[in-house]
mmCIF file of C-alpha atoms and ligand atoms in Angstrom:
data_model
loop_
_atom_site.group_PDB
_atom_site.id
_atom_site.type_symbol
_atom_site.label_atom_id
_atom_site.label_comp_id
_atom_site.label_asym_id
_atom_site.label_seq_id
_atom_site.Cartn_x
_atom_site.Cartn_y
_atom_site.Cartn_z
ATOM 1 C CA MET A 1 -26.433 -1.292 32.795
ATOM 2 C CA SER A 2 -26.210 2.443 32.105
ATOM 3 C CA SER A 3 -26.748 3.664 28.547
ATOM 4 C CA ARG A 4 -23.928 3.424 26.035
ATOM 5 C CA ILE A 5 -21.791 6.520 25.493
ATOM 6 C CA ALA A 6 -20.745 6.769 21.838
ATOM 7 C CA TYR A 7 -17.299 8.115 21.003
ATOM 8 C CA THR A 8 -18.491 10.256 18.091
ATOM 9 C CA LYS A 9 -21.730 10.976 16.282
ATOM 10 C CA PRO A 10 -22.823 13.812 14.007
ATOM 11 C CA SER A 11 -24.715 16.907 15.112
ATOM 12 C CA ILE A 12 -27.622 17.166 12.669
ATOM 13 C CA THR A 13 -30.373 19.784 13.094
ATOM 14 C CA GLU A 14 -33.557 20.783 11.239
ATOM 15 C CA LEU A 15 -31.382 22.991 9.024
ATOM 16 C CA GLU A 16 -29.375 20.114 7.512
ATOM 17 C CA ILE A 17 -32.577 18.068 7.146
ATOM 18 C CA ARG A 18 -34.317 20.950 5.364
ATOM 19 C CA TYR A 19 -31.413 21.470 2.926
ATOM 20 C CA ALA A 20 -31.040 17.738 2.223
ATOM 21 C CA THR A 21 -34.779 17.464 1.610
ATOM 22 C CA ASP A 22 -34.651 20.437 -0.728
ATOM 23 C CA ALA A 23 -31.728 18.905 -2.642
ATOM 24 C CA ALA A 24 -33.525 15.578 -2.949
ATOM 25 C CA THR A 25 -36.708 17.325 -4.067
ATOM 26 C CA LYS A 26 -35.457 20.033 -6.401
ATOM 27 C CA GLY A 27 -31.698 19.644 -6.785
ATOM 28 C CA TRP A 28 -31.689 17.934 -10.155
ATOM 29 C CA GLY A 29 -31.169 18.889 -13.785
ATOM 30 C CA ASP A 30 -29.914 22.458 -14.011
ATOM 31 C CA HIS A 31 -29.730 22.613 -10.193
ATOM 32 C CA CYS A 32 -27.678 19.439 -9.608
ATOM 33 C CA TYR A 33 -24.553 21.429 -8.643
ATOM 34 C CA ASP A 34 -26.176 24.283 -6.658
ATOM 35 C CA TYR A 35 -25.411 22.993 -3.153
ATOM 36 C CA ILE A 36 -22.002 21.682 -4.238
ATOM 37 C CA HIS A 37 -20.927 25.125 -5.462
ATOM 38 C CA ARG A 38 -22.351 26.805 -2.364
ATOM 39 C CA PHE A 39 -20.608 24.336 -0.058
ATOM 40 C CA GLU A 40 -17.284 24.884 -1.853
ATOM 41 C CA ALA A 41 -17.704 28.675 -1.715
ATOM 42 C CA THR A 42 -18.474 28.780 2.021
ATOM 43 C CA PHE A 43 -15.672 26.335 2.814
ATOM 44 C CA LYS A 44 -13.178 28.384 0.808
ATOM 45 C CA GLU A 45 -14.199 31.496 2.678
ATOM 46 C CA HIS A 46 -13.955 29.802 6.075
ATOM 47 C CA LEU A 47 -10.460 28.527 5.299
ATOM 48 C CA GLY A 48 -9.126 31.552 3.451
ATOM 49 C CA VAL A 49 -8.000 29.686 0.315
ATOM 50 C CA MET A 50 -8.515 30.411 -3.364
ATOM 51 C CA TYR A 51 -9.718 27.037 -4.643
ATOM 52 C CA ALA A 52 -11.827 24.248 -3.156
ATOM 53 C CA MET A 53 -13.360 21.113 -4.642
ATOM 54 C CA ALA A 54 -15.823 18.879 -2.814
ATOM 55 C CA THR A 55 -14.919 15.196 -3.086
ATOM 56 C CA SER A 56 -16.370 11.835 -2.062
ATOM 57 C CA SER A 57 -13.760 11.467 0.690
ATOM 58 C CA CYS A 58 -10.517 12.815 2.079
ATOM 59 C CA THR A 59 -8.792 9.717 0.710
ATOM 60 C CA GLY A 60 -9.997 10.642 -2.795
ATOM 61 C CA ALA A 61 -8.840 14.253 -2.375
ATOM 62 C CA LEU A 62 -5.375 13.046 -1.307
ATOM 63 C CA HIS A 63 -5.233 10.526 -4.165
ATOM 64 C CA MET A 64 -6.054 13.117 -6.840
ATOM 65 C CA GLY A 65 -3.797 15.777 -5.331
ATOM 66 C CA MET A 66 -0.852 13.390 -5.154
ATOM 67 C CA ALA A 67 -1.512 12.203 -8.716
ATOM 68 C CA ALA A 68 -1.630 15.831 -9.881
ATOM 69 C CA LEU A 69 1.778 16.413 -8.236
ATOM 70 C CA GLY A 70 3.103 13.593 -10.409
ATOM 71 C CA ILE A 71 3.829 11.175 -7.560
ATOM 72 C CA GLY A 72 4.427 7.714 -8.993
ATOM 73 C CA PRO A 73 6.572 4.563 -9.056
ATOM 74 C CA GLY A 74 10.032 5.000 -7.523
ATOM 75 C CA ASP A 75 9.031 8.091 -5.537
ATOM 76 C CA GLU A 76 9.064 8.395 -1.753
ATOM 77 C CA VAL A 77 6.574 10.303 0.385
ATOM 78 C CA ILE A 78 7.453 11.125 3.996
ATOM 79 C CA LEU A 79 4.715 10.980 6.626
ATOM 80 C CA ALA A 80 4.309 10.266 10.319
ATOM 81 C CA ASP A 81 4.231 6.634 11.424
ATOM 82 C CA THR A 82 1.253 7.616 13.601
ATOM 83 C CA ASN A 83 -1.586 7.885 11.121
ATOM 84 C CA TRP A 84 -4.812 6.500 9.829
ATOM 85 C CA ILE A 85 -4.054 4.327 6.792
ATOM 86 C CA ALA A 86 -6.104 6.653 4.550
ATOM 87 C CA THR A 87 -3.073 8.953 4.337
ATOM 88 C CA ALA A 88 -0.783 6.153 3.190
ATOM 89 C CA SER A 89 -2.987 4.146 0.826
ATOM 90 C CA PRO A 90 -3.084 6.759 -2.006
ATOM 91 C CA ILE A 91 0.748 6.761 -1.953
ATOM 92 C CA VAL A 92 0.722 2.975 -2.371
ATOM 93 C CA HIS A 93 -1.975 3.100 -5.080
ATOM 94 C CA LEU A 94 0.216 5.511 -7.065
ATOM 95 C CA GLY A 95 3.115 3.051 -6.880
ATOM 96 C CA ALA A 96 5.207 5.229 -4.557
ATOM 97 C CA THR A 97 6.692 4.277 -1.181
ATOM 98 C CA PRO A 98 5.501 5.738 2.138
ATOM 99 C CA ILE A 99 8.448 6.573 4.415
ATOM 100 C CA PHE A 100 7.298 6.480 8.030
ATOM 101 C CA VAL A 101 9.092 8.755 10.488
ATOM 102 C CA ASP A 102 8.588 9.361 14.183
ATOM 103 C CA ILE A 103 6.300 11.848 15.902
ATOM 104 C CA LEU A 104 7.027 14.395 18.617
ATOM 105 C CA PRO A 105 6.056 13.197 22.105
ATOM 106 C CA ASP A 106 3.992 16.318 22.895
ATOM 107 C CA THR A 107 1.989 17.036 19.704
ATOM 108 C CA TRP A 108 1.941 13.416 18.375
ATOM 109 C CA CYS A 109 2.626 14.992 14.952
ATOM 110 C CA LEU A 110 5.546 14.696 12.508
ATOM 111 C CA ASP A 111 9.019 15.372 14.002
ATOM 112 C CA PRO A 112 10.665 17.899 11.609
ATOM 113 C CA ALA A 113 14.183 16.658 12.461
ATOM 114 C CA GLN A 114 13.170 13.133 11.454
ATOM 115 C CA VAL A 115 11.634 14.474 8.258
ATOM 116 C CA GLU A 116 14.831 16.299 7.362
ATOM 117 C CA ALA A 117 16.878 13.145 8.005
ATOM 118 C CA ALA A 118 14.565 11.073 5.787
ATOM 119 C CA VAL A 119 14.811 13.307 2.694
ATOM 120 C CA THR A 120 16.461 11.588 -0.296
ATOM 121 C CA PRO A 121 16.701 12.439 -4.008
ATOM 122 C CA ARG A 122 13.543 10.324 -4.451
ATOM 123 C CA THR A 123 11.434 12.313 -1.952
ATOM 124 C CA LYS A 124 8.451 13.714 -3.842
ATOM 125 C CA ALA A 125 6.321 15.066 -0.969
ATOM 126 C CA ILE A 126 5.935 15.445 2.796
ATOM 127 C CA VAL A 127 2.477 14.848 4.273
ATOM 128 C CA ALA A 128 1.722 16.778 7.447
ATOM 129 C CA VAL A 129 -1.196 15.235 9.352
ATOM 130 C CA HIS A 130 -2.626 17.424 12.100
ATOM 131 C CA LEU A 131 -3.399 14.538 14.423
ATOM 132 C CA TYR A 132 -6.628 14.753 16.448
ATOM 133 C CA GLY A 133 -6.674 18.520 15.768
ATOM 134 C CA ASN A 134 -3.139 19.063 17.153
ATOM 135 C CA LEU A 135 -0.948 21.090 14.822
ATOM 136 C CA CYS A 136 2.225 20.096 13.014
ATOM 137 C CA ASP A 137 5.193 22.467 13.253
ATOM 138 C CA MET A 138 4.338 24.019 9.874
ATOM 139 C CA ASP A 139 7.082 26.689 9.956
ATOM 140 C CA ARG A 140 9.791 24.044 10.113
ATOM 141 C CA LEU A 141 8.087 21.628 7.707
ATOM 142 C CA LEU A 142 7.483 24.354 5.106
ATOM 143 C CA ASP A 143 11.100 25.463 5.523
ATOM 144 C CA ILE A 144 12.358 21.903 4.903
ATOM 145 C CA GLY A 145 10.060 21.638 1.877
ATOM 146 C CA ALA A 146 11.255 24.953 0.465
ATOM 147 C CA ARG A 147 14.950 24.172 0.973
ATOM 148 C CA HIS A 148 14.663 20.796 -0.775
ATOM 149 C CA GLY A 149 12.058 21.827 -3.348
ATOM 150 C CA ILE A 150 9.541 19.309 -1.989
ATOM 151 C CA PRO A 151 5.812 20.080 -1.677
ATOM 152 C CA VAL A 152 4.253 19.859 1.798
ATOM 153 C CA ILE A 153 0.744 18.381 1.724
ATOM 154 C CA GLU A 154 -1.614 18.912 4.662
ATOM 155 C CA ASP A 155 -3.963 16.117 5.660
ATOM 156 C CA ALA A 156 -6.354 18.254 7.690
ATOM 157 C CA ALA A 157 -9.053 15.571 7.970
ATOM 158 C CA GLU A 158 -8.979 15.914 11.750
ATOM 159 C CA ALA A 159 -8.167 19.608 11.912
ATOM 160 C CA ILE A 160 -11.122 21.721 10.864
ATOM 161 C CA GLY A 161 -11.093 24.534 13.420
ATOM 162 C CA SER A 162 -7.345 24.255 14.035
ATOM 163 C CA VAL A 163 -5.380 27.445 13.374
ATOM 164 C CA TYR A 164 -1.586 27.914 13.247
ATOM 165 C CA ARG A 165 -0.214 31.459 13.605
ATOM 166 C CA GLY A 166 -3.474 32.848 12.225
ATOM 167 C CA GLN A 167 -3.691 30.429 9.304
ATOM 168 C CA HIS A 168 -6.216 27.605 9.128
ATOM 169 C CA ALA A 169 -4.941 24.043 9.043
ATOM 170 C CA GLY A 170 -5.148 22.860 5.442
ATOM 171 C CA SER A 171 -4.478 26.304 3.965
ATOM 172 C CA MET A 172 -0.690 26.443 4.373
ATOM 173 C CA GLY A 173 0.627 23.561 2.262
ATOM 174 C CA THR A 174 0.782 22.956 -1.501
ATOM 175 C CA PHE A 175 -2.681 21.509 -1.028
ATOM 176 C CA GLY A 176 -4.896 20.456 1.860
ATOM 177 C CA ALA A 177 -7.421 17.630 2.238
ATOM 178 C CA PHE A 178 -10.408 17.396 4.596
ATOM 179 C CA SER A 179 -12.783 14.610 5.603
ATOM 180 C CA PHE A 180 -16.511 14.887 6.292
ATOM 181 C CA HIS A 181 -16.916 11.265 7.349
ATOM 182 C CA GLY A 182 -19.623 10.722 9.970
ATOM 183 C CA THR A 183 -17.065 10.740 12.795
ATOM 184 C CA LYS A 184 -15.526 14.104 11.916
ATOM 185 C CA THR A 185 -16.339 17.570 13.348
ATOM 186 C CA LEU A 186 -18.265 18.564 10.195
ATOM 187 C CA THR A 187 -20.034 15.761 8.373
ATOM 188 C CA THR A 188 -21.798 15.046 5.094
ATOM 189 C CA GLY A 189 -22.018 11.308 5.853
ATOM 190 C CA GLU A 190 -19.105 10.544 3.575
ATOM 191 C CA GLY A 191 -17.248 13.360 1.873
ATOM 192 C CA GLY A 192 -14.141 15.450 1.620
ATOM 193 C CA MET A 193 -12.581 18.620 0.252
ATOM 194 C CA PHE A 194 -9.484 19.392 -1.801
ATOM 195 C CA VAL A 195 -8.150 22.928 -1.239
ATOM 196 C CA THR A 196 -5.219 24.849 -2.710
ATOM 197 C CA ASN A 197 -3.960 28.313 -3.662
ATOM 198 C CA ASP A 198 -2.175 26.923 -6.738
ATOM 199 C CA SER A 199 -4.343 27.563 -9.810
ATOM 200 C CA ALA A 200 -2.416 25.189 -12.113
ATOM 201 C CA LEU A 201 -2.594 22.362 -9.561
ATOM 202 C CA PHE A 202 -6.305 22.998 -9.071
ATOM 203 C CA GLU A 203 -6.880 22.848 -12.836
ATOM 204 C CA ARG A 204 -5.089 19.473 -13.032
ATOM 205 C CA VAL A 205 -7.157 18.083 -10.142
ATOM 206 C CA LEU A 206 -10.337 19.430 -11.742
ATOM 207 C CA THR A 207 -9.534 17.498 -14.910
ATOM 208 C CA LEU A 208 -8.532 14.349 -13.008
ATOM 209 C CA SER A 209 -11.741 14.517 -10.938
ATOM 210 C CA ASN A 210 -13.923 14.530 -14.030
ATOM 211 C CA HIS A 211 -12.598 11.281 -15.531
ATOM 212 C CA GLY A 212 -9.864 13.216 -17.276
ATOM 213 C CA ARG A 213 -12.185 15.582 -19.123
ATOM 214 C CA ALA A 214 -10.552 19.028 -19.265
ATOM 215 C CA ARG A 215 -12.678 22.065 -18.536
ATOM 216 C CA GLY A 216 -12.222 23.566 -22.018
ATOM 217 C CA GLN A 217 -12.947 20.311 -23.855
ATOM 218 C CA THR A 218 -15.974 20.868 -26.115
ATOM 219 C CA LYS A 219 -16.202 17.339 -27.522
ATOM 220 C CA GLN A 220 -18.795 15.329 -25.566
ATOM 221 C CA PHE A 221 -17.729 12.191 -23.673
ATOM 222 C CA TRP A 222 -14.111 12.917 -24.613
ATOM 223 C CA PRO A 223 -11.579 12.308 -21.814
ATOM 224 C CA ASP A 224 -8.160 13.887 -22.297
ATOM 225 C CA MET A 225 -6.490 11.458 -19.869
ATOM 226 C CA VAL A 226 -7.385 8.600 -17.545
ATOM 227 C CA GLY A 227 -8.734 10.256 -14.399
ATOM 228 C CA TYR A 228 -10.713 9.513 -11.274
ATOM 229 C CA LYS A 229 -14.293 9.698 -10.059
ATOM 230 C CA TYR A 230 -14.274 11.066 -6.512
ATOM 231 C CA LYS A 231 -17.177 13.498 -6.551
ATOM 232 C CA MET A 232 -19.580 14.614 -3.866
ATOM 233 C CA SER A 233 -23.328 14.513 -4.549
ATOM 234 C CA ASN A 234 -25.554 17.582 -4.302
ATOM 235 C CA ILE A 235 -27.526 15.950 -1.452
ATOM 236 C CA GLN A 236 -24.374 15.461 0.626
ATOM 237 C CA ALA A 237 -23.298 19.016 -0.167
ATOM 238 C CA ALA A 238 -26.706 20.261 1.053
ATOM 239 C CA ILE A 239 -25.981 18.704 4.459
ATOM 240 C CA GLY A 240 -22.530 20.318 4.284
ATOM 241 C CA CYS A 241 -24.093 23.745 3.644
ATOM 242 C CA GLY A 242 -26.179 23.359 6.807
ATOM 243 C CA GLN A 243 -23.090 22.312 8.758
ATOM 244 C CA MET A 244 -21.105 25.301 7.420
ATOM 245 C CA GLU A 245 -23.761 27.699 8.732
ATOM 246 C CA ARG A 246 -23.114 26.105 12.141
ATOM 247 C CA ILE A 247 -19.336 25.726 11.785
ATOM 248 C CA ASP A 248 -18.370 28.015 14.677
ATOM 249 C CA GLU A 249 -20.875 26.296 16.961
ATOM 250 C CA LEU A 250 -19.579 22.834 15.909
ATOM 251 C CA ILE A 251 -15.933 23.771 16.526
ATOM 252 C CA ASN A 252 -16.610 25.642 19.772
ATOM 253 C CA ARG A 253 -18.498 22.701 21.213
ATOM 254 C CA LYS A 254 -15.600 20.346 20.400
ATOM 255 C CA ARG A 255 -13.192 22.779 22.054
ATOM 256 C CA ALA A 256 -15.417 23.073 25.118
ATOM 257 C CA ILE A 257 -15.508 19.287 25.537
ATOM 258 C CA LEU A 258 -11.693 19.068 25.352
ATOM 259 C CA ARG A 259 -11.398 21.958 27.830
ATOM 260 C CA THR A 260 -13.710 20.186 30.284
ATOM 261 C CA TYR A 261 -11.686 16.965 30.164
ATOM 262 C CA LYS A 262 -8.444 18.915 30.565
ATOM 263 C CA GLN A 263 -9.805 20.744 33.598
ATOM 264 C CA ARG A 264 -10.915 17.496 35.199
ATOM 265 C CA PHE A 265 -7.483 15.871 34.728
ATOM 266 C CA GLN A 266 -5.471 19.007 35.450
ATOM 267 C CA GLY A 267 -3.931 17.790 38.694
ATOM 268 C CA VAL A 268 -2.929 14.353 37.372
ATOM 269 C CA SER A 269 0.744 14.543 36.406
ATOM 270 C CA ALA A 270 0.688 11.098 34.731
ATOM 271 C CA ILE A 271 -1.837 12.356 32.149
ATOM 272 C CA GLN A 272 -1.021 14.333 29.022
ATOM 273 C CA MET A 273 -3.768 15.583 26.684
ATOM 274 C CA ASN A 274 -3.985 17.389 23.316
ATOM 275 C CA PRO A 275 -1.739 20.459 23.569
ATOM 276 C CA GLU A 276 -2.517 23.990 22.462
ATOM 277 C CA SER A 277 0.493 26.289 22.120
ATOM 278 C CA GLU A 278 0.177 30.069 22.436
ATOM 279 C CA HIS A 279 0.373 30.546 18.645
ATOM 280 C CA ALA A 280 -2.236 27.897 17.835
ATOM 281 C CA VAL A 281 -5.909 27.036 18.184
ATOM 282 C CA ASN A 282 -6.662 23.332 18.546
ATOM 283 C CA GLY A 283 -9.879 22.304 16.739
ATOM 284 C CA ALA A 284 -10.132 19.506 19.313
ATOM 285 C CA TRP A 285 -11.522 16.787 17.065
ATOM 286 C CA MET A 286 -10.498 13.979 19.393
ATOM 287 C CA PRO A 287 -9.714 14.429 23.101
ATOM 288 C CA THR A 288 -6.955 11.932 23.811
ATOM 289 C CA LEU A 289 -5.320 10.776 27.032
ATOM 290 C CA VAL A 290 -1.704 9.643 27.093
ATOM 291 C CA PHE A 291 -0.396 8.172 30.347
ATOM 292 C CA SER A 292 3.268 8.431 31.286
ATOM 293 C CA PRO A 293 5.311 5.232 30.765
ATOM 294 C CA ASN A 294 5.823 4.735 34.511
ATOM 295 C CA SER A 295 2.126 5.109 35.386
ATOM 296 C CA GLY A 296 1.470 1.416 34.788
ATOM 297 C CA ILE A 297 -1.796 2.330 33.044
ATOM 298 C CA THR A 298 -2.051 0.541 29.721
ATOM 299 C CA ARG A 299 -4.350 0.657 26.722
ATOM 300 C CA GLU A 300 -5.680 -2.790 27.683
ATOM 301 C CA LYS A 301 -6.516 -1.708 31.250
ATOM 302 C CA MET A 302 -8.299 1.368 29.914
ATOM 303 C CA GLN A 303 -10.198 -0.608 27.270
ATOM 304 C CA ALA A 304 -11.405 -3.094 29.870
ATOM 305 C CA ALA A 305 -12.486 -0.344 32.295
ATOM 306 C CA PHE A 306 -14.373 1.602 29.611
ATOM 307 C CA ALA A 307 -16.050 -1.570 28.296
ATOM 308 C CA ARG A 308 -17.262 -2.384 31.833
ATOM 309 C CA GLU A 309 -18.895 1.057 32.071
ATOM 310 C CA ASN A 310 -20.416 0.867 28.578
ATOM 311 C CA VAL A 311 -18.296 3.730 27.205
ATOM 312 C CA ASP A 312 -17.044 3.591 23.624
ATOM 313 C CA ALA A 313 -13.438 4.798 23.950
ATOM 314 C CA ARG A 314 -11.079 4.069 21.060
ATOM 315 C CA VAL A 315 -7.419 3.135 20.806
ATOM 316 C CA PHE A 316 -4.736 5.583 19.647
ATOM 317 C CA PHE A 317 -3.634 4.878 16.045
ATOM 318 C CA TRP A 318 -1.313 1.890 15.695
ATOM 319 C CA PRO A 319 1.969 2.825 14.014
ATOM 320 C CA LEU A 320 1.402 2.173 10.316
ATOM 321 C CA SER A 321 4.815 0.517 10.144
ATOM 322 C CA SER A 322 3.538 -2.125 12.601
ATOM 323 C CA ILE A 323 0.810 -3.440 10.304
ATOM 324 C CA PRO A 324 1.599 -6.382 8.014
ATOM 325 C CA MET A 325 1.578 -4.504 4.693
ATOM 326 C CA PHE A 326 4.567 -2.349 5.641
ATOM 327 C CA GLN A 327 8.152 -2.799 6.851
ATOM 328 C CA PRO A 328 8.362 -2.390 10.648
ATOM 329 C CA VAL A 329 10.219 0.715 11.906
ATOM 330 C CA PRO A 330 10.387 0.206 15.701
ATOM 331 C CA ALA A 331 13.056 2.939 15.822
ATOM 332 C CA ASN A 332 10.068 5.332 15.683
ATOM 333 C CA ILE A 333 9.999 5.096 19.449
ATOM 334 C CA HIS A 334 7.203 7.561 20.218
ATOM 335 C CA ALA A 335 4.897 6.224 17.500
ATOM 336 C CA TRP A 336 5.474 2.707 18.836
ATOM 337 C CA SER A 337 5.275 3.520 22.549
ATOM 338 C CA ILE A 338 2.439 6.047 22.950
ATOM 339 C CA PRO A 339 -0.438 3.849 21.646
ATOM 340 C CA GLY A 340 0.201 1.298 24.408
ATOM 341 C CA ARG A 341 -0.737 3.861 27.065
ATOM 342 C CA ALA A 342 -3.286 6.073 25.298
ATOM 343 C CA ILE A 343 -7.025 6.253 24.593
ATOM 344 C CA ASN A 344 -9.477 8.497 22.669
ATOM 345 C CA LEU A 345 -12.354 9.803 24.789
ATOM 346 C CA PRO A 346 -15.984 10.295 23.664
ATOM 347 C CA SER A 347 -16.509 13.819 22.304
ATOM 348 C CA TYR A 348 -19.659 14.081 20.191
ATOM 349 C CA HIS A 349 -21.298 17.499 20.232
ATOM 350 C CA ASP A 350 -24.402 16.488 22.195
ATOM 351 C CA ILE A 351 -22.580 14.670 24.993
ATOM 352 C CA CYS A 352 -24.053 15.896 28.298
ATOM 353 C CA ALA A 353 -22.203 16.889 31.477
ATOM 354 C CA GLU A 354 -23.334 13.702 33.274
ATOM 355 C CA ASP A 355 -21.866 11.512 30.534
ATOM 356 C CA ILE A 356 -18.562 13.425 30.557
ATOM 357 C CA ASP A 357 -18.556 12.845 34.297
ATOM 358 C CA ARG A 358 -19.062 9.095 33.758
ATOM 359 C CA VAL A 359 -16.069 9.052 31.376
ATOM 360 C CA VAL A 360 -13.896 10.982 33.844
ATOM 361 C CA LYS A 361 -14.842 8.609 36.694
ATOM 362 C CA VAL A 362 -13.704 5.594 34.631
ATOM 363 C CA VAL A 363 -10.263 7.186 34.273
ATOM 364 C CA GLU A 364 -10.166 8.233 37.942
ATOM 365 C CA GLY A 365 -10.947 4.633 38.879
ATOM 366 C CA LEU A 366 -7.664 3.597 37.244
ATOM 367 C CA LEU A 367 -5.524 6.106 39.117
ATOM 368 C CA PRO A 368 -3.620 4.960 42.211
HETATM 369 C C1 PLP B 401 -10.671 10.362 8.563
HETATM 370 C C2 PLP B 401 -9.275 10.546 8.036
HETATM 371 C C3 PLP B 401 -8.957 10.353 6.687
HETATM 372 C C4 PLP B 401 -9.893 9.724 5.725
HETATM 373 O O1 PLP B 401 -11.018 10.415 5.477
HETATM 374 P P1 PLP B 401 -12.115 9.777 4.500
HETATM 375 O O2 PLP B 401 -13.034 10.907 4.244
HETATM 376 O O3 PLP B 401 -12.725 8.639 5.265
HETATM 377 O O4 PLP B 401 -11.398 9.311 3.282
HETATM 378 C C5 PLP B 401 -7.689 10.667 6.250
HETATM 379 N N1 PLP B 401 -6.750 11.129 7.088
HETATM 380 C C6 PLP B 401 -6.999 11.303 8.397
HETATM 381 C C7 PLP B 401 -5.915 11.837 9.258
HETATM 382 C C8 PLP B 401 -8.262 10.993 8.916
HETATM 383 O O5 PLP B 401 -8.502 11.131 10.220
#
């Protein structure tokens, strides 16, 4: 059998290895924050935001940010039904209720009209997830947020490299959260980033992130409130610093892989892939194929064909409202219909042209 094609894996060079080794060798004592501060500074600059804090995960960044916004029992948070559960679990942990609304059929992101219809007096936030690098309609979402006085949070875990009308994904909302999990475009193994332009919000998150110890507190071991512990280590940040020096290369390679797939499937009218409108740049984290409903090509057929050829292709996110912990909302027709005829294609940076060709041939084999 031919060798296995992974769906993602990190791109790690001598640079990341050198920095990580340096952090493990010398990054202790007075130097235990050096790479963390450098990573935060370079990330902030890349994104064009005022404040950034490295965290242990995107989930942790979302949890602290939502806590700092005061989200709690009785509150509702609106998000797309199509999502990884990481976006919803902090809402549940805070005692609030996730309200799942439908996605748009072309971007697979939050439908602003559905968001507007779901706003109630209890709505405490809207979470915009830029799915697979595709961009939410931020103009309309920010307008809805402003009119109702509701913060718009950006989960940009999948959207490093995505740009909307000149602004980076994650930099437009009340706060943004990123993931550096091993499957993401930029990795630190596990890790994340909280970003904002709101100094008061940043100060609250800073306190929460340090087990509730405020920055000005001079008393040792004296928490001012019950907080969280979602920090990144200096060794992880060292890997992140190496990745940031290569950020344009990492993003451009992802975009090139998506472009290649799109070119190969250009003539197939039954196939839709990640869109890129004229006012946006798609960071292309995850090239995804969606077949038209009348094509007869299902997720199960695709999974079987890819498994036969030893290719690790992954399913499109299940609607969160279809999993047992939540109330089903089958009225979210796109979120419930698209996954049954969609698949994520392999897209790690080092994938070679021959392997992309193998992936394309699997799909072609399914076409009539
Ligand atoms: C990966 C991902 C997360 C979670 O990131 P972690 O760093 O694993 O916590 C959250 N939201 C989205 C949209 C993701 O893709």
